[in-house]
Short mmCIF file of C-alpha atoms in Angstrom, two decimals:
data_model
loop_
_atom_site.label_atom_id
_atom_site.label_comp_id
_atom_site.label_asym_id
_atom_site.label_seq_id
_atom_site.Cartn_x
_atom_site.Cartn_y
_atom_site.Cartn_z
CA UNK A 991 13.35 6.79 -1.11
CA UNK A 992 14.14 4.53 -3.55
CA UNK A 993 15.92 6.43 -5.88
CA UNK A 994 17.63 8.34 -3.05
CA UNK A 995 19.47 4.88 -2.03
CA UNK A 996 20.82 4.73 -5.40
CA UNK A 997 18.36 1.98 -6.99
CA UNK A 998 17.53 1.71 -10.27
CA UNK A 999 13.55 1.26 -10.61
CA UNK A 1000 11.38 0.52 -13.58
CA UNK A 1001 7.28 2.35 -13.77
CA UNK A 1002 4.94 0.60 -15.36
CA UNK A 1003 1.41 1.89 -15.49
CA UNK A 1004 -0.70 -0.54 -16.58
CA UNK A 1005 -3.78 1.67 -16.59
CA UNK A 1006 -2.04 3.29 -19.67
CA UNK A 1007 -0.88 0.59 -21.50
CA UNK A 1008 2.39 -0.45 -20.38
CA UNK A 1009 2.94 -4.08 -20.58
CA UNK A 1010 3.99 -5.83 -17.29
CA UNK A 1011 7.49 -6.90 -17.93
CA UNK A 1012 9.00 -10.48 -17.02
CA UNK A 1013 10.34 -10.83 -13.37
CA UNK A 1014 13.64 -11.51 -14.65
CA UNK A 1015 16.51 -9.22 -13.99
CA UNK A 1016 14.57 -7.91 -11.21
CA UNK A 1017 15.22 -7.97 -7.44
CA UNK A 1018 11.59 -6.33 -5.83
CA UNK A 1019 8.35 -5.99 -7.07
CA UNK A 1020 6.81 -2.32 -5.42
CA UNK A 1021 2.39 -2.43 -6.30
CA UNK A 1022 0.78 1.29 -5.22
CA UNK A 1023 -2.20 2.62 -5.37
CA UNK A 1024 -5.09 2.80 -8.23
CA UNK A 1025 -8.85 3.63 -8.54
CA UNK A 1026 -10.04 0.38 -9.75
CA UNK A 1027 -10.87 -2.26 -7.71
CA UNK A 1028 -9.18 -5.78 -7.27
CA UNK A 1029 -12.52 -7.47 -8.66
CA UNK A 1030 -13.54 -4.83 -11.64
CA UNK A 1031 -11.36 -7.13 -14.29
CA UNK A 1032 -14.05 -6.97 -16.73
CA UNK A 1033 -12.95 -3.22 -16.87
CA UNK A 1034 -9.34 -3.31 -16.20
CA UNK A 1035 -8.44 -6.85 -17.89
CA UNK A 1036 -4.79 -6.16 -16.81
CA UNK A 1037 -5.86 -6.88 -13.37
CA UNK A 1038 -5.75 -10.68 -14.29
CA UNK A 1039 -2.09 -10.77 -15.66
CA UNK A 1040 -1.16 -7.78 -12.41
CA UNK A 1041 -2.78 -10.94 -9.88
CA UNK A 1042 -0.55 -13.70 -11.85
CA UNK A 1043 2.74 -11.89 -11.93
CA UNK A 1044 2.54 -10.84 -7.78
CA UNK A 1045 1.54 -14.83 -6.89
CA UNK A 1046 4.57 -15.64 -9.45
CA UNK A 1047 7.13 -12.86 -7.71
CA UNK A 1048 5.67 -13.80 -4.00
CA UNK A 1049 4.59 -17.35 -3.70
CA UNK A 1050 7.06 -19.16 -6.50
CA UNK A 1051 10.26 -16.51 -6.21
CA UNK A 1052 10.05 -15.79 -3.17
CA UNK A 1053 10.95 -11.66 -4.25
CA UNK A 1054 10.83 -9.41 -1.61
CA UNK A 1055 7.14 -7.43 -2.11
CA UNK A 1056 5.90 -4.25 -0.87
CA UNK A 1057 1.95 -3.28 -1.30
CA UNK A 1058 0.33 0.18 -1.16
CA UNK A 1059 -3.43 0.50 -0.93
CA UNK A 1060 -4.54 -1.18 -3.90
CA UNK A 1061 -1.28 -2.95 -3.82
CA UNK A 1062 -2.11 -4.00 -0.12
CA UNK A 1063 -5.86 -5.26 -2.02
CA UNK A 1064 -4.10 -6.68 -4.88
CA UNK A 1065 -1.70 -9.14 -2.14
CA UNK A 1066 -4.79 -10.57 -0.89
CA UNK A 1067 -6.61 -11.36 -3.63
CA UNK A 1068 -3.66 -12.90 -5.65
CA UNK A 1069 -3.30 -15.26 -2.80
CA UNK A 1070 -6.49 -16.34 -2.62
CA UNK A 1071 -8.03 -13.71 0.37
CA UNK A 1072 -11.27 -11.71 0.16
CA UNK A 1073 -11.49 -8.06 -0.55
CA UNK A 1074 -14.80 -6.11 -0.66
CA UNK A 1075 -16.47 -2.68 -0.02
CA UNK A 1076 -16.42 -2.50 3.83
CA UNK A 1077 -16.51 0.97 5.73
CA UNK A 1078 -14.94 3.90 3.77
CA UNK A 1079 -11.86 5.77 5.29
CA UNK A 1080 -10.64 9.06 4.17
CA UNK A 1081 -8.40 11.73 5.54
CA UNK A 1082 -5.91 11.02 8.29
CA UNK A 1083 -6.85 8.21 10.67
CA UNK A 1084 -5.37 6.33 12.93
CA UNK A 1085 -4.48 2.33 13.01
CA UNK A 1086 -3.16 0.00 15.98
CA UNK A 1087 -0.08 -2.57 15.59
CA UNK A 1088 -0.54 -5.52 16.72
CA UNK A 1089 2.74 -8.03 17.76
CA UNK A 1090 6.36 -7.29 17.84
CA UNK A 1091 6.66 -7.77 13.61
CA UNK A 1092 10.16 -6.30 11.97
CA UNK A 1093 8.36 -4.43 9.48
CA UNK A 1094 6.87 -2.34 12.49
CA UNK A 1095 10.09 -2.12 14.14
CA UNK A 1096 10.63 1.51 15.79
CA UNK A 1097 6.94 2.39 14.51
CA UNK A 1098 4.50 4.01 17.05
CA UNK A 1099 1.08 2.90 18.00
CA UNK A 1100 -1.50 4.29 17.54
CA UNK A 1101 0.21 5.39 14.39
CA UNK A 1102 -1.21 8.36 12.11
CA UNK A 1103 -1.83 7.95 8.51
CA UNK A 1104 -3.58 8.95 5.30
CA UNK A 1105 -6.30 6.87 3.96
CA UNK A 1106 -8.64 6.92 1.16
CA UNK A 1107 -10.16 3.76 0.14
CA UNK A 1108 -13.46 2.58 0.18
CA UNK A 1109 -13.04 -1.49 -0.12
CA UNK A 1110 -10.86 -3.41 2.25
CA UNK A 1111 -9.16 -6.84 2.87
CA UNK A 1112 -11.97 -8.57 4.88
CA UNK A 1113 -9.95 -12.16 4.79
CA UNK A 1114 -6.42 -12.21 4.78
CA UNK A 1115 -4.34 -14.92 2.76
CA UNK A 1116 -3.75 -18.04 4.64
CA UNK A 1117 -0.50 -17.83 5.91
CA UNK A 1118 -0.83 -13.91 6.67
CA UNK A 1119 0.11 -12.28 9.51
CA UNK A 1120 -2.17 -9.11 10.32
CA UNK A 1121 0.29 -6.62 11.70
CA UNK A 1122 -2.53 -3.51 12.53
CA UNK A 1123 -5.86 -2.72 12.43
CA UNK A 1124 -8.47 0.23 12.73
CA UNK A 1125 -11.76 0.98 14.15
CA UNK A 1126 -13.01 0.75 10.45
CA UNK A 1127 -10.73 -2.00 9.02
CA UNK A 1128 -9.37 -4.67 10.29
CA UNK A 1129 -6.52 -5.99 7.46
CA UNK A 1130 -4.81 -2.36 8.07
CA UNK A 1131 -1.37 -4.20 7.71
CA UNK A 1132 -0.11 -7.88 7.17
CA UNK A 1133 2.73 -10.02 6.04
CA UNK A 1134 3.03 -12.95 4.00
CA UNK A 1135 5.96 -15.30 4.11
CA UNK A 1136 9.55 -13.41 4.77
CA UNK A 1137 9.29 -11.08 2.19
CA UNK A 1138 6.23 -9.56 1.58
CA UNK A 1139 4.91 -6.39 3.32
CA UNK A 1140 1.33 -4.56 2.54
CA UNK A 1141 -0.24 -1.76 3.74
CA UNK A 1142 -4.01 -0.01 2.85
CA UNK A 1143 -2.72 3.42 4.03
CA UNK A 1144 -0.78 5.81 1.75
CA UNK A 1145 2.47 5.63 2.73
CA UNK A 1146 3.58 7.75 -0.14
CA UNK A 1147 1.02 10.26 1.14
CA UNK A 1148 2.85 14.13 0.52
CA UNK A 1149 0.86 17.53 0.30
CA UNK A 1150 0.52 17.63 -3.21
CA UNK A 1151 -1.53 14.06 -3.40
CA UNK A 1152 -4.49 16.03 -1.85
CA UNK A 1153 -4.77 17.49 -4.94
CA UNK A 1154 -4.79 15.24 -7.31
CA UNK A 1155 -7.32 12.99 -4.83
CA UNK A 1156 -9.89 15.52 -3.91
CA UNK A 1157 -10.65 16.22 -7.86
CA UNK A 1158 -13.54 15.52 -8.57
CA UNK A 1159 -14.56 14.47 -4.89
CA UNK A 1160 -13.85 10.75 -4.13
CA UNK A 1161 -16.50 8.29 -4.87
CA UNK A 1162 -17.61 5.83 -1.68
CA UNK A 1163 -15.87 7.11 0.97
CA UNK A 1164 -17.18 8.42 4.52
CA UNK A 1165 -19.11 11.04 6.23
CA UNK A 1166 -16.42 13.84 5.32
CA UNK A 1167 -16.75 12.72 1.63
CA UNK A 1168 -20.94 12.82 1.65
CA UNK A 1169 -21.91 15.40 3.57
CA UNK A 1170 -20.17 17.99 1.54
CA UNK A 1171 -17.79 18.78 4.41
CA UNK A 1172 -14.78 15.78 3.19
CA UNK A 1173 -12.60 18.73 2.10
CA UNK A 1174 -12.79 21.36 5.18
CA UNK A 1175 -9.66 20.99 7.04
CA UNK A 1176 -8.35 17.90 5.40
CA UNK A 1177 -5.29 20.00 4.15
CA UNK A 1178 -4.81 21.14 7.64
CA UNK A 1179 -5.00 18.33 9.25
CA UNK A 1180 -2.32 16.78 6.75
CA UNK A 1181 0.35 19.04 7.07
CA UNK A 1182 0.50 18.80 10.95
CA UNK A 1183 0.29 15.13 10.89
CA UNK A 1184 2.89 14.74 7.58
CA UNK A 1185 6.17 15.20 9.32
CA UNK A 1186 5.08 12.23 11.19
CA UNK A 1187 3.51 10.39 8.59
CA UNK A 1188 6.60 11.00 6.77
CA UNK A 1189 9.33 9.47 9.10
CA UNK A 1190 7.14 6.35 10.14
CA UNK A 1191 7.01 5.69 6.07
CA UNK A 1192 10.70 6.16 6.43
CA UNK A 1193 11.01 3.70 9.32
CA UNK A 1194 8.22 0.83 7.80
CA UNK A 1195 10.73 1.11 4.10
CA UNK A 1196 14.21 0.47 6.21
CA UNK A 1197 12.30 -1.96 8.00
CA UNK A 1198 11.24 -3.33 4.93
CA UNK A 1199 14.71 -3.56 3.37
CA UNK A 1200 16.20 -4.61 6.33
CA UNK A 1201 14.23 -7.67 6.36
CA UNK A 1202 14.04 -8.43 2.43
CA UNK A 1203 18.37 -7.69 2.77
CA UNK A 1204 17.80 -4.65 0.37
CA UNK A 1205 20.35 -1.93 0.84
CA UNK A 1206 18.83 1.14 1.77
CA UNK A 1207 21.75 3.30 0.97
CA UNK A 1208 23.71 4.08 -1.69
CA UNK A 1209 25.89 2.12 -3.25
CA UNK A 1210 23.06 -0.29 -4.50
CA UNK A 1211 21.07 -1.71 -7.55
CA UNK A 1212 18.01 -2.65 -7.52
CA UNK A 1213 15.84 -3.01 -10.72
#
């Protein structure tokens, strides 16, 4: 989507090396998903400097933010919530909105989704707004400030993710994921749920721009 609206967009995957680059000459910071965990910085030192730069581009620039699973983790902790293991969610689940929120805007509820995580937000930020919840997690969505936007569901969930995810099986996830039954009909239940997944990603990114005053369509730069 980004690319599509004509933005230019920098990758930096700090699990392989890549330095995080100053926030200058940039207009958005994007964090997605990861297999670490938010605490595990003993591990994955680059956590530490990943915390500083998202409280730097969110709380002192005021840069328009937007979260993905570990992102969505990352938000939290950086702002001084609480994220632990809480009650593991794979496959496609459902979550609730809550409130009239412009990041939601045009977004149905109950709304479909992918998951796979195993820890959760289980304090937002002060100052965030929880915008939906599940069953098995209740930080499913929240904002902080005008700018910032963070999900724990994959919205850059397509076909092809499955199988990168389900080798080897995931670690700490739920009953499908233990009981040597996680796989059976996850692929199925994807593709009749990914058209929708699909547009509401669509909807929760114009949303997003919309309120961050991002264009959405070409011409644009963003870097």
């Amino acid at each position: 989507m980004v690319a599509a609206a004509g933005h230019d967009w920098t990758r930096v995957l700090l699990h392989e090396g890549t330095p995080l680059p100053p926030l200058d000459g940039f207009d958005a910071v994007w964090v997605k998903s990861g297999s670490m965990d938010v605490w595990q910085e003993e591990a994955h030192p680059w956590l530490r400097a990943e915390k500083a730069l998202i409280r730097e581009a969110v709380v002192d620039r005021g840069m328009p933010y937007l979260g993905i699973c570990l992102g969505h983790q990352l938000l939290a902790s950086a702002l001084g919530g609480e994220v632990l293991l809480g009650t593991p969610e794979v496959g496609v689940k459902t979550v609730t909105l809550h409130g009239s929120s412009p990041y939601m805007s045009d977004v149905p509820s109950p709304l479909p989704v992918l998951q796979w995580h195993a820890a959760e937000v289980i304090r937002p930020p002060e100052g965030a707004v929880v915008l939906a919840s599940s069953p098995a997690c209740s930080v499913e969505a929240m904002s902080w400030g005008d700018k910032a936007l963070s999900v724990q569901f994959d919205l850059e969930a397509k076909k092809e993710s499955l199988r990168h995810w389900t080798e080897p099986a995931p670690r700490n996830l739920d009953a499908e994921a233990t009981n040597g039954r996680w796989r059976d009909g996850l692929e199925e239940a994807l593709a009749q749920q990914l058209p929708g997944i699909h547009r509401s990603a669509r909807q929760i990114y114009d949303n997003w721009c919309r309120q961050c005053g991002i264009p959405n369509e070409p011409p644009g730069t963003i870097k």
